[in-house]
Amino acid sequence: MREFGYRRADDVHGAVALLDGDPEARFLGGGTNLVDLMKTGVERPARLVDVSRLPLDGIGPSEDGGLHIGATATNSDVAAHPEVRRRYPALAQAVLAGASGQLRNMATVGGNLLQRTRCGYFTDVTMPCNKRLPGSGCPAVEGEHRNHAILGASAHCVAVHPSDMGVALAAFDAVVHYETADGAQELALADFYRPVGDTPHLETALPTGALITGVTLPPAPVAAHSRYRKVRERASYAFAIGSLAAAVEVRDGTVHDVRLAFGAVASRPWRARAAERVLAGAPADADSFAAAADAELAAAEPLPGNGYKVTLLRNLVVSVLTELCEEAAR
Ligand SMILES: Cc1cc2nc3c(=O)[nH]c(=O)nc-3n(C[C@H](O)[C@H](O)[C@H](O)COP(=O)(O)OP(=O)(O)OC[C@H]3O[C@@H](n4cnc5c(N)ncnc54)[C@H](O)[C@@H]3O)c2cc1C
Ligand code: SF4
């Protein structure tokens, strides 16, 4: 067993100071991903700075009338919070669709955003993998890629981001707040994950040593009428093979406001902006929903083994938007 140091931080500044920008050190949230990766040797930190007990677990109104969710709020607390359930139901549903009750009780918001891919080559240290060992190659392109990306990937990495929560956060324009030695800063979730390009090992735009302190959801009346639909290979306790966070508001038969984000199709939660543009002002019917999905998925570049995801996502868009519109009309 590899020895590592462990310190528990008492406050935000102390946590940042303890980590001290050391690339060999890691913050420890609930540990449900990091500790697993340490057991298999994918992660080999010299030091852990435990941030799970920082007073960052609050969930409440933000200054602009939206909702702030602290970074150490557990996934269970997020899913159960009455304001999340009332104002952003797709977020509660997305969190509840992930992992198991025990894991959600431990897992934190910050850790969920930074969880690593479930690509089997990444988690197997005997295999090459550009994300784990830059320059070693990507065996998934020619090998097992059934669950891999169809959008925004590159020849250097075709892995998907596994978070369900992140998909709903992407749909609702979440902003990620973080702290470094230079003070508090923020990043739109849209800019949080870096494009894959030829650097799949560089996953986010966070500076080294940054502590995520929370996320804010801006006010979005449309989000109150939203849904998360996850498709997976068994009914529970499985990662998505495709998912959709959707919200829609219809006025006089046309789409007044719509939010769409896809999960398990890219290296990040995929905001479907091309589809949203097609739907703006369009008749709220199945033909428009299909045209919108087609517009987004026109950019898809499936591999030989995962073309099914194009059909899956198209069907998700049509069925979930149809459901939401029918419910609103009742
Ligand atoms: C069996 C199993 C099934 C799962 N199924 C799903 C699923 O279906 N859907 C899904 O979305 N997820 C699923 N998960 C993943 C789970 O959601 C993540 O493991 C969890 O959200 C990670 O949160 P954590 O607090 O435990 O993170 P940790 O494991 O503590 O940390 C993860 C990463 O985040 C960093 N980190 C943690 N907190 C901070 C912070 N505040 N600031 C900066 N960096 C930080 C750590 O350094 C580490 O790199 C599953 C996990 C398991 C083990
Ligand atoms: S898809 Fe990405 S994570 Fe998987 S083997 Fe290729 S480089 Fe590694």
mmCIF file of C-alpha atoms and ligand atoms in Angstrom:
data_model
loop_
_atom_site.group_PDB
_atom_site.id
_atom_site.type_symbol
_atom_site.label_atom_id
_atom_site.label_comp_id
_atom_site.label_asym_id
_atom_site.label_seq_id
_atom_site.Cartn_x
_atom_site.Cartn_y
_atom_site.Cartn_z
ATOM 1 C CA MET A 1 0.000 0.000 0.000
ATOM 2 C CA ARG A 2 1.184 3.494 -0.859
ATOM 3 C CA GLU A 3 1.331 5.836 2.103
ATOM 4 C CA PHE A 4 -0.316 9.240 1.888
ATOM 5 C CA GLY A 5 -0.771 12.204 4.202
ATOM 6 C CA TYR A 6 -4.194 13.211 5.516
ATOM 7 C CA ARG A 7 -5.349 16.531 7.003
ATOM 8 C CA ARG A 8 -8.842 17.760 7.662
ATOM 9 C CA ALA A 9 -9.510 21.416 6.843
ATOM 10 C CA ASP A 10 -11.612 23.589 9.147
ATOM 11 C CA ASP A 11 -12.359 26.477 6.815
ATOM 12 C CA VAL A 12 -12.119 27.445 3.159
ATOM 13 C CA HIS A 13 -8.907 29.441 3.396
ATOM 14 C CA GLY A 14 -7.310 26.761 5.528
ATOM 15 C CA ALA A 15 -8.216 24.121 2.936
ATOM 16 C CA VAL A 16 -6.655 26.101 0.091
ATOM 17 C CA ALA A 17 -3.561 26.787 2.214
ATOM 18 C CA LEU A 18 -3.223 23.120 3.245
ATOM 19 C CA LEU A 19 -3.371 21.939 -0.357
ATOM 20 C CA ASP A 20 -1.000 24.778 -1.314
ATOM 21 C CA GLY A 21 -1.386 24.247 -5.072
ATOM 22 C CA ASP A 22 0.505 20.971 -4.763
ATOM 23 C CA PRO A 23 -0.236 18.880 -7.885
ATOM 24 C CA GLU A 24 0.496 15.736 -5.831
ATOM 25 C CA ALA A 25 -2.255 16.583 -3.318
ATOM 26 C CA ARG A 26 -6.040 16.174 -3.663
ATOM 27 C CA PHE A 27 -9.091 17.510 -1.880
ATOM 28 C CA LEU A 28 -11.208 14.721 -0.433
ATOM 29 C CA GLY A 29 -14.982 15.139 -0.601
ATOM 30 C CA GLY A 30 -17.105 12.069 0.093
ATOM 31 C CA GLY A 31 -14.286 9.933 -1.298
ATOM 32 C CA THR A 32 -16.674 7.782 -3.345
ATOM 33 C CA ASN A 33 -14.671 8.274 -6.524
ATOM 34 C CA LEU A 34 -11.230 9.355 -5.368
ATOM 35 C CA VAL A 35 -10.740 6.529 -2.866
ATOM 36 C CA ASP A 36 -11.839 3.936 -5.451
ATOM 37 C CA LEU A 37 -9.274 5.342 -7.892
ATOM 38 C CA MET A 38 -6.595 5.279 -5.196
ATOM 39 C CA LYS A 39 -7.312 1.606 -4.536
ATOM 40 C CA THR A 40 -6.713 0.765 -8.194
ATOM 41 C CA GLY A 41 -3.667 3.005 -8.534
ATOM 42 C CA VAL A 42 -5.229 5.396 -11.041
ATOM 43 C CA GLU A 43 -4.849 8.192 -8.484
ATOM 44 C CA ARG A 44 -1.704 8.224 -6.356
ATOM 45 C CA PRO A 45 -1.903 11.405 -4.262
ATOM 46 C CA ALA A 46 0.851 12.105 -1.771
ATOM 47 C CA ARG A 47 -1.574 14.045 0.441
ATOM 48 C CA LEU A 48 -5.317 14.349 0.973
ATOM 49 C CA VAL A 49 -6.976 17.480 2.345
ATOM 50 C CA ASP A 50 -10.383 16.466 3.654
ATOM 51 C CA VAL A 51 -12.941 19.163 2.810
ATOM 52 C CA SER A 52 -16.051 17.106 3.514
ATOM 53 C CA ARG A 53 -16.728 18.854 6.840
ATOM 54 C CA LEU A 54 -16.254 22.418 5.650
ATOM 55 C CA PRO A 55 -19.274 24.606 6.381
ATOM 56 C CA LEU A 56 -20.213 24.665 2.698
ATOM 57 C CA ASP A 57 -23.253 22.419 2.834
ATOM 58 C CA GLY A 58 -25.948 25.111 2.746
ATOM 59 C CA ILE A 59 -28.654 25.274 0.092
ATOM 60 C CA GLY A 60 -30.600 28.515 -0.173
ATOM 61 C CA PRO A 61 -31.526 31.585 -2.192
ATOM 62 C CA SER A 62 -28.768 33.369 -4.080
ATOM 63 C CA GLU A 63 -28.511 37.154 -4.361
ATOM 64 C CA ASP A 64 -30.068 37.198 -7.843
ATOM 65 C CA GLY A 65 -33.099 35.183 -6.759
ATOM 66 C CA GLY A 66 -31.683 31.862 -7.941
ATOM 67 C CA LEU A 67 -30.443 29.013 -5.770
ATOM 68 C CA HIS A 68 -27.011 28.499 -4.252
ATOM 69 C CA ILE A 69 -25.877 24.967 -3.428
ATOM 70 C CA GLY A 70 -22.773 24.553 -1.304
ATOM 71 C CA ALA A 71 -19.973 22.300 -2.524
ATOM 72 C CA THR A 72 -20.116 19.938 0.434
ATOM 73 C CA ALA A 73 -23.888 19.471 0.333
ATOM 74 C CA THR A 74 -24.399 15.763 -0.149
ATOM 75 C CA ASN A 75 -26.123 14.468 -3.244
ATOM 76 C CA SER A 76 -28.909 13.186 -0.951
ATOM 77 C CA ASP A 77 -29.443 16.629 0.575
ATOM 78 C CA VAL A 78 -29.574 18.256 -2.861
ATOM 79 C CA ALA A 79 -32.146 15.764 -4.130
ATOM 80 C CA ALA A 80 -34.319 16.140 -1.029
ATOM 81 C CA HIS A 81 -34.212 19.922 -0.721
ATOM 82 C CA PRO A 82 -37.702 21.415 -1.155
ATOM 83 C CA GLU A 83 -36.483 24.376 -3.232
ATOM 84 C CA VAL A 84 -34.532 22.099 -5.579
ATOM 85 C CA ARG A 85 -37.574 19.878 -5.981
ATOM 86 C CA ARG A 86 -39.951 22.808 -6.517
ATOM 87 C CA ARG A 87 -37.859 25.097 -8.723
ATOM 88 C CA TYR A 88 -35.471 22.702 -10.518
ATOM 89 C CA PRO A 89 -37.130 19.251 -10.365
ATOM 90 C CA ALA A 90 -34.905 17.862 -13.128
ATOM 91 C CA LEU A 91 -31.912 18.455 -10.850
ATOM 92 C CA ALA A 92 -33.469 16.463 -8.007
ATOM 93 C CA GLN A 93 -34.390 13.685 -10.453
ATOM 94 C CA ALA A 94 -30.899 13.648 -11.962
ATOM 95 C CA VAL A 95 -29.232 13.312 -8.580
ATOM 96 C CA LEU A 96 -31.644 10.564 -7.525
ATOM 97 C CA ALA A 97 -30.934 8.696 -10.774
ATOM 98 C CA GLY A 98 -27.261 8.408 -9.829
ATOM 99 C CA ALA A 99 -25.415 5.787 -7.795
ATOM 100 C CA SER A 100 -27.163 4.374 -4.684
ATOM 101 C CA GLY A 101 -28.636 5.813 -1.496
ATOM 102 C CA GLN A 102 -25.491 5.049 0.481
ATOM 103 C CA LEU A 103 -23.246 6.683 -2.132
ATOM 104 C CA ARG A 104 -25.476 9.736 -2.420
ATOM 105 C CA ASN A 105 -25.294 10.176 1.357
ATOM 106 C CA MET A 106 -21.506 10.513 1.059
ATOM 107 C CA ALA A 107 -21.012 12.128 -2.353
ATOM 108 C CA THR A 108 -20.691 15.913 -2.494
ATOM 109 C CA VAL A 109 -21.555 18.456 -5.161
ATOM 110 C CA GLY A 110 -17.903 19.418 -5.714
ATOM 111 C CA GLY A 111 -16.818 15.798 -6.006
ATOM 112 C CA ASN A 112 -19.662 14.950 -8.339
ATOM 113 C CA LEU A 113 -18.568 17.622 -10.831
ATOM 114 C CA LEU A 114 -14.970 16.390 -10.689
ATOM 115 C CA GLN A 115 -15.625 12.642 -10.770
ATOM 116 C CA ARG A 116 -13.562 10.903 -13.427
ATOM 117 C CA THR A 117 -14.715 8.949 -16.447
ATOM 118 C CA ARG A 118 -15.796 5.318 -16.164
ATOM 119 C CA CYS A 119 -13.947 4.310 -19.358
ATOM 120 C CA GLY A 120 -12.628 0.818 -18.618
ATOM 121 C CA TYR A 121 -9.213 1.574 -20.108
ATOM 122 C CA PHE A 122 -8.855 4.617 -17.851
ATOM 123 C CA THR A 123 -9.542 2.583 -14.718
ATOM 124 C CA ASP A 124 -7.234 -0.282 -15.749
ATOM 125 C CA VAL A 125 -3.663 0.816 -15.066
ATOM 126 C CA THR A 126 -2.279 -2.029 -17.187
ATOM 127 C CA MET A 127 -3.744 -0.406 -20.331
ATOM 128 C CA PRO A 128 -2.643 2.653 -22.309
ATOM 129 C CA CYS A 129 -4.891 5.697 -21.917
ATOM 130 C CA ASN A 130 -4.210 9.281 -22.978
ATOM 131 C CA LYS A 131 -6.263 10.648 -20.127
ATOM 132 C CA ARG A 132 -4.367 8.728 -17.438
ATOM 133 C CA LEU A 133 -0.984 8.604 -19.171
ATOM 134 C CA PRO A 134 -0.734 11.390 -21.782
ATOM 135 C CA GLY A 135 0.664 10.225 -25.106
ATOM 136 C CA SER A 136 0.095 6.518 -24.450
ATOM 137 C CA GLY A 137 -2.834 6.205 -26.876
ATOM 138 C CA CYS A 138 -6.561 5.633 -26.786
ATOM 139 C CA PRO A 139 -7.474 1.964 -27.137
ATOM 140 C CA ALA A 140 -11.199 2.773 -26.897
ATOM 141 C CA VAL A 141 -11.316 4.205 -30.439
ATOM 142 C CA GLU A 142 -10.624 0.757 -31.934
ATOM 143 C CA GLY A 143 -11.773 -1.216 -28.884
ATOM 144 C CA GLU A 144 -14.640 -1.120 -26.401
ATOM 145 C CA HIS A 145 -16.524 2.131 -26.949
ATOM 146 C CA ARG A 146 -20.188 1.195 -26.762
ATOM 147 C CA ASN A 147 -20.772 3.690 -23.946
ATOM 148 C CA HIS A 148 -18.456 6.367 -25.272
ATOM 149 C CA ALA A 149 -18.882 9.820 -26.817
ATOM 150 C CA ILE A 150 -20.677 10.798 -30.007
ATOM 151 C CA LEU A 151 -20.254 14.572 -29.609
ATOM 152 C CA GLY A 152 -17.215 16.777 -29.051
ATOM 153 C CA ALA A 153 -14.701 13.925 -28.806
ATOM 154 C CA SER A 154 -11.320 13.661 -30.519
ATOM 155 C CA ALA A 155 -9.083 10.861 -31.759
ATOM 156 C CA HIS A 156 -7.174 11.307 -28.485
ATOM 157 C CA CYS A 157 -10.094 10.454 -26.190
ATOM 158 C CA VAL A 158 -13.711 9.418 -26.651
ATOM 159 C CA ALA A 159 -14.688 9.055 -22.993
ATOM 160 C CA VAL A 160 -17.876 10.519 -21.550
ATOM 161 C CA HIS A 161 -18.407 12.417 -18.327
ATOM 162 C CA PRO A 162 -20.450 10.225 -16.005
ATOM 163 C CA SER A 163 -22.287 12.813 -13.888
ATOM 164 C CA ASP A 164 -26.080 12.885 -13.937
ATOM 165 C CA MET A 165 -26.228 15.941 -11.701
ATOM 166 C CA GLY A 166 -23.999 17.895 -14.084
ATOM 167 C CA VAL A 167 -26.463 17.435 -16.941
ATOM 168 C CA ALA A 168 -29.255 19.219 -15.081
ATOM 169 C CA LEU A 169 -26.817 21.900 -13.904
ATOM 170 C CA ALA A 170 -25.776 22.450 -17.537
ATOM 171 C CA ALA A 171 -29.395 22.817 -18.660
ATOM 172 C CA PHE A 172 -29.997 25.534 -16.070
ATOM 173 C CA ASP A 173 -26.824 27.592 -16.681
ATOM 174 C CA ALA A 174 -25.125 26.799 -13.393
ATOM 175 C CA VAL A 175 -22.133 28.844 -12.271
ATOM 176 C CA VAL A 176 -19.341 27.118 -10.338
ATOM 177 C CA HIS A 177 -17.733 29.094 -7.496
ATOM 178 C CA TYR A 178 -14.220 28.325 -6.365
ATOM 179 C CA GLU A 179 -11.506 29.636 -4.110
ATOM 180 C CA THR A 180 -7.774 29.914 -4.712
ATOM 181 C CA ALA A 181 -5.012 31.720 -2.860
ATOM 182 C CA ASP A 182 -5.980 34.747 -4.997
ATOM 183 C CA GLY A 183 -9.533 34.773 -3.640
ATOM 184 C CA ALA A 184 -13.020 33.774 -4.735
ATOM 185 C CA GLN A 185 -13.727 33.290 -8.434
ATOM 186 C CA GLU A 186 -16.370 31.706 -10.626
ATOM 187 C CA LEU A 187 -16.784 29.899 -13.921
ATOM 188 C CA ALA A 188 -19.925 29.243 -15.939
ATOM 189 C CA LEU A 189 -20.462 25.488 -16.116
ATOM 190 C CA ALA A 190 -20.402 25.952 -19.906
ATOM 191 C CA ASP A 191 -16.724 26.940 -19.573
ATOM 192 C CA PHE A 192 -15.866 24.612 -16.688
ATOM 193 C CA TYR A 193 -14.958 21.494 -18.698
ATOM 194 C CA ARG A 194 -12.213 21.912 -21.294
ATOM 195 C CA PRO A 195 -12.602 20.685 -24.881
ATOM 196 C CA VAL A 196 -10.931 17.278 -25.304
ATOM 197 C CA GLY A 197 -8.565 18.144 -28.170
ATOM 198 C CA ASP A 198 -5.168 16.536 -27.725
ATOM 199 C CA THR A 199 -5.132 17.107 -23.946
ATOM 200 C CA PRO A 200 -7.798 14.806 -22.504
ATOM 201 C CA HIS A 201 -5.899 14.688 -19.213
ATOM 202 C CA LEU A 202 -6.685 18.395 -18.667
ATOM 203 C CA GLU A 203 -10.353 18.121 -17.843
ATOM 204 C CA THR A 204 -11.425 21.443 -16.369
ATOM 205 C CA ALA A 205 -10.539 25.120 -16.462
ATOM 206 C CA LEU A 206 -10.067 25.174 -12.677
ATOM 207 C CA PRO A 207 -6.615 26.393 -11.636
ATOM 208 C CA THR A 208 -4.447 23.842 -9.811
ATOM 209 C CA GLY A 209 -5.330 23.841 -6.126
ATOM 210 C CA ALA A 210 -8.746 25.476 -6.566
ATOM 211 C CA LEU A 211 -11.404 24.496 -4.043
ATOM 212 C CA ILE A 212 -14.946 24.373 -5.381
ATOM 213 C CA THR A 213 -17.119 26.194 -2.856
ATOM 214 C CA GLY A 214 -20.527 25.873 -4.499
ATOM 215 C CA VAL A 215 -22.729 26.230 -7.535
ATOM 216 C CA THR A 216 -25.398 28.811 -8.251
ATOM 217 C CA LEU A 217 -28.434 28.300 -10.445
ATOM 218 C CA PRO A 218 -29.816 31.546 -11.853
ATOM 219 C CA PRO A 219 -33.567 32.079 -11.571
ATOM 220 C CA ALA A 220 -35.327 30.206 -14.390
ATOM 221 C CA PRO A 221 -39.123 29.929 -14.223
ATOM 222 C CA VAL A 222 -39.025 27.364 -17.051
ATOM 223 C CA ALA A 223 -36.996 25.015 -14.835
ATOM 224 C CA ALA A 224 -40.004 24.463 -12.572
ATOM 225 C CA HIS A 225 -41.428 22.396 -15.411
ATOM 226 C CA SER A 226 -38.498 20.144 -16.108
ATOM 227 C CA ARG A 227 -37.548 16.485 -16.231
ATOM 228 C CA TYR A 228 -34.456 14.287 -16.197
ATOM 229 C CA ARG A 229 -34.703 11.023 -18.091
ATOM 230 C CA LYS A 230 -31.848 8.535 -17.829
ATOM 231 C CA VAL A 231 -31.410 5.446 -19.987
ATOM 232 C CA ARG A 232 -29.182 2.750 -18.534
ATOM 233 C CA GLU A 233 -28.560 -0.937 -18.911
ATOM 234 C CA ARG A 234 -30.373 -1.860 -15.704
ATOM 235 C CA ALA A 235 -33.048 -0.125 -13.701
ATOM 236 C CA SER A 236 -30.840 1.236 -10.919
ATOM 237 C CA TYR A 237 -27.260 1.596 -9.781
ATOM 238 C CA ALA A 238 -25.882 2.017 -13.285
ATOM 239 C CA PHE A 239 -24.362 4.897 -15.216
ATOM 240 C CA ALA A 240 -26.291 6.424 -18.101
ATOM 241 C CA ILE A 241 -25.825 5.300 -21.687
ATOM 242 C CA GLY A 242 -27.752 8.433 -22.619
ATOM 243 C CA SER A 243 -29.736 10.996 -20.666
ATOM 244 C CA LEU A 244 -31.639 14.230 -21.096
ATOM 245 C CA ALA A 245 -32.446 17.171 -18.858
ATOM 246 C CA ALA A 246 -35.296 19.126 -20.401
ATOM 247 C CA ALA A 247 -37.505 22.073 -19.491
ATOM 248 C CA VAL A 248 -40.071 23.760 -21.681
ATOM 249 C CA GLU A 249 -42.617 26.559 -21.452
ATOM 250 C CA VAL A 250 -45.292 26.795 -24.145
ATOM 251 C CA ARG A 251 -47.443 29.851 -24.867
ATOM 252 C CA ASP A 252 -50.251 29.796 -27.437
ATOM 253 C CA GLY A 253 -48.990 26.536 -28.867
ATOM 254 C CA THR A 254 -45.430 27.700 -29.497
ATOM 255 C CA VAL A 255 -42.240 27.196 -27.525
ATOM 256 C CA HIS A 256 -41.608 30.266 -25.375
ATOM 257 C CA ASP A 257 -38.593 28.951 -23.433
ATOM 258 C CA VAL A 258 -36.720 25.653 -23.560
ATOM 259 C CA ARG A 259 -33.630 24.116 -21.968
ATOM 260 C CA LEU A 260 -32.010 20.895 -23.137
ATOM 261 C CA ALA A 261 -28.833 19.123 -22.052
ATOM 262 C CA PHE A 262 -27.598 15.633 -22.928
ATOM 263 C CA GLY A 263 -25.666 13.253 -20.686
ATOM 264 C CA ALA A 264 -23.328 10.358 -21.496
ATOM 265 C CA VAL A 265 -22.645 11.621 -25.017
ATOM 266 C CA ALA A 266 -19.552 13.799 -24.502
ATOM 267 C CA SER A 267 -16.636 14.517 -22.212
ATOM 268 C CA ARG A 268 -18.865 17.019 -20.442
ATOM 269 C CA PRO A 269 -22.557 17.548 -19.845
ATOM 270 C CA TRP A 270 -23.704 18.637 -23.318
ATOM 271 C CA ARG A 271 -25.916 21.701 -23.524
ATOM 272 C CA ALA A 272 -27.993 21.262 -26.682
ATOM 273 C CA ARG A 273 -27.998 24.870 -27.859
ATOM 274 C CA ALA A 274 -28.543 24.091 -31.558
ATOM 275 C CA ALA A 275 -31.708 22.207 -30.609
ATOM 276 C CA GLU A 276 -32.843 25.087 -28.377
ATOM 277 C CA ARG A 277 -32.376 27.548 -31.248
ATOM 278 C CA VAL A 278 -34.545 25.441 -33.564
ATOM 279 C CA LEU A 279 -37.281 25.290 -30.945
ATOM 280 C CA ALA A 280 -37.404 28.986 -30.063
ATOM 281 C CA GLY A 281 -40.828 30.171 -31.287
ATOM 282 C CA ALA A 282 -41.536 26.867 -33.067
ATOM 283 C CA PRO A 283 -44.827 24.968 -32.773
ATOM 284 C CA ALA A 284 -44.706 22.767 -29.680
ATOM 285 C CA ASP A 285 -45.203 19.488 -31.494
ATOM 286 C CA ALA A 286 -43.365 16.264 -32.194
ATOM 287 C CA ASP A 287 -42.148 17.424 -35.635
ATOM 288 C CA SER A 288 -40.412 20.449 -34.090
ATOM 289 C CA PHE A 289 -38.934 18.341 -31.297
ATOM 290 C CA ALA A 290 -37.532 15.850 -33.813
ATOM 291 C CA ALA A 291 -36.135 18.649 -36.002
ATOM 292 C CA ALA A 292 -34.476 20.178 -32.955
ATOM 293 C CA ALA A 293 -32.882 16.886 -31.943
ATOM 294 C CA ASP A 294 -31.684 16.352 -35.519
ATOM 295 C CA ALA A 295 -30.103 19.822 -35.557
ATOM 296 C CA GLU A 296 -28.116 19.042 -32.419
ATOM 297 C CA LEU A 297 -27.187 15.526 -33.430
ATOM 298 C CA ALA A 298 -26.047 16.587 -36.920
ATOM 299 C CA ALA A 299 -22.686 17.210 -35.258
ATOM 300 C CA ALA A 300 -22.518 13.659 -33.878
ATOM 301 C CA GLU A 301 -19.568 11.517 -34.956
ATOM 302 C CA PRO A 302 -20.417 8.088 -33.637
ATOM 303 C CA LEU A 303 -17.897 5.276 -33.585
ATOM 304 C CA PRO A 304 -18.785 1.898 -35.140
ATOM 305 C CA GLY A 305 -20.181 0.628 -31.821
ATOM 306 C CA ASN A 306 -22.151 3.565 -30.434
ATOM 307 C CA GLY A 307 -24.292 4.932 -33.251
ATOM 308 C CA TYR A 308 -27.339 3.786 -31.271
ATOM 309 C CA LYS A 309 -26.879 6.851 -29.073
ATOM 310 C CA VAL A 310 -27.973 9.160 -31.897
ATOM 311 C CA THR A 311 -31.346 7.420 -32.126
ATOM 312 C CA LEU A 312 -31.582 7.156 -28.356
ATOM 313 C CA LEU A 313 -31.059 10.878 -27.800
ATOM 314 C CA ARG A 314 -33.459 11.807 -30.615
ATOM 315 C CA ASN A 315 -36.155 9.633 -29.070
ATOM 316 C CA LEU A 316 -35.474 11.078 -25.607
ATOM 317 C CA VAL A 317 -35.898 14.651 -26.862
ATOM 318 C CA VAL A 318 -39.181 13.884 -28.634
ATOM 319 C CA SER A 319 -40.695 11.807 -25.841
ATOM 320 C CA VAL A 320 -39.697 13.986 -22.875
ATOM 321 C CA LEU A 321 -40.696 17.283 -24.523
ATOM 322 C CA THR A 322 -44.003 15.748 -25.631
ATOM 323 C CA GLU A 323 -44.661 14.558 -22.080
ATOM 324 C CA LEU A 324 -43.835 17.933 -20.570
ATOM 325 C CA CYS A 325 -46.089 19.753 -23.053
ATOM 326 C CA GLU A 326 -48.982 17.343 -22.495
ATOM 327 C CA GLU A 327 -48.675 17.745 -18.728
ATOM 328 C CA ALA A 328 -48.644 21.536 -19.000
ATOM 329 C CA ALA A 329 -51.789 21.464 -21.161
ATOM 330 C CA ARG A 330 -53.799 19.470 -18.578
HETATM 331 C C1 LIG B 1 -20.840 2.242 -7.643
HETATM 332 C C2 LIG B 1 -20.963 3.674 -8.044
HETATM 333 C C3 LIG B 1 -22.019 4.051 -8.873
HETATM 334 C C4 LIG B 1 -22.146 5.376 -9.260
HETATM 335 N N1 LIG B 1 -23.185 5.727 -10.094
HETATM 336 C C5 LIG B 1 -23.300 7.030 -10.495
HETATM 337 C C6 LIG B 1 -24.321 7.436 -11.392
HETATM 338 O O1 LIG B 1 -25.154 6.636 -11.832
HETATM 339 N N2 LIG B 1 -24.384 8.747 -11.739
HETATM 340 C C7 LIG B 1 -23.494 9.666 -11.271
HETATM 341 O O2 LIG B 1 -23.595 10.847 -11.608
HETATM 342 N N3 LIG B 1 -22.501 9.302 -10.440
HETATM 343 C C8 LIG B 1 -22.394 8.027 -10.048
HETATM 344 N N4 LIG B 1 -21.373 7.651 -9.227
HETATM 345 C C9 LIG B 1 -20.330 8.618 -8.936
HETATM 346 C C10 LIG B 1 -20.608 9.444 -7.734
HETATM 347 O O3 LIG B 1 -21.656 10.349 -8.025
HETATM 348 C C11 LIG B 1 -19.309 10.194 -7.456
HETATM 349 O O4 LIG B 1 -18.384 9.233 -6.982
HETATM 350 C C12 LIG B 1 -19.503 11.265 -6.423
HETATM 351 O O5 LIG B 1 -20.433 12.229 -6.843
HETATM 352 C C13 LIG B 1 -18.174 11.948 -6.132
HETATM 353 O O6 LIG B 1 -18.357 12.816 -5.037
HETATM 354 P P1 LIG B 1 -17.381 12.718 -3.784
HETATM 355 O O7 LIG B 1 -17.734 13.849 -2.888
HETATM 356 O O8 LIG B 1 -17.413 11.364 -3.175
HETATM 357 O O9 LIG B 1 -15.997 12.983 -4.511
HETATM 358 P P2 LIG B 1 -14.553 12.483 -4.131
HETATM 359 O O10 LIG B 1 -14.409 11.058 -4.505
HETATM 360 O O11 LIG B 1 -14.197 12.884 -2.740
HETATM 361 O O12 LIG B 1 -13.685 13.395 -5.106
HETATM 362 C C14 LIG B 1 -13.791 13.308 -6.514
HETATM 363 C C15 LIG B 1 -12.829 14.337 -7.113
HETATM 364 O O13 LIG B 1 -13.268 15.654 -6.780
HETATM 365 C C16 LIG B 1 -12.242 16.370 -6.073
HETATM 366 N N5 LIG B 1 -12.947 17.209 -5.111
HETATM 367 C C17 LIG B 1 -13.873 16.803 -4.211
HETATM 368 N N6 LIG B 1 -14.414 17.876 -3.601
HETATM 369 C C18 LIG B 1 -13.810 18.972 -4.117
HETATM 370 C C19 LIG B 1 -13.940 20.386 -3.903
HETATM 371 N N7 LIG B 1 -14.826 20.908 -3.054
HETATM 372 N N8 LIG B 1 -13.147 21.221 -4.613
HETATM 373 C C20 LIG B 1 -12.252 20.733 -5.498
HETATM 374 N N9 LIG B 1 -12.074 19.418 -5.731
HETATM 375 C C21 LIG B 1 -12.865 18.552 -5.067
HETATM 376 C C22 LIG B 1 -11.346 15.302 -5.489
HETATM 377 O O14 LIG B 1 -10.033 15.777 -5.287
HETATM 378 C C23 LIG B 1 -11.414 14.231 -6.555
HETATM 379 O O15 LIG B 1 -10.523 14.551 -7.594
HETATM 380 C C24 LIG B 1 -21.220 6.337 -8.802
HETATM 381 C C25 LIG B 1 -20.190 5.966 -7.948
HETATM 382 C C26 LIG B 1 -20.044 4.655 -7.576
HETATM 383 C C27 LIG B 1 -18.915 4.272 -6.669
HETATM 384 S S1 SF4 B 2 -11.462 7.089 -24.225
HETATM 385 FE FE1 SF4 B 2 -10.196 8.507 -23.036
HETATM 386 S S2 SF4 B 2 -10.263 7.593 -21.012
HETATM 387 FE FE2 SF4 B 2 -10.811 5.961 -22.450
HETATM 388 S S3 SF4 B 2 -8.906 4.956 -23.110
HETATM 389 FE FE3 SF4 B 2 -9.276 6.593 -24.538
HETATM 390 S S4 SF4 B 2 -8.066 8.268 -23.690
HETATM 391 FE FE4 SF4 B 2 -8.387 6.843 -22.021
#
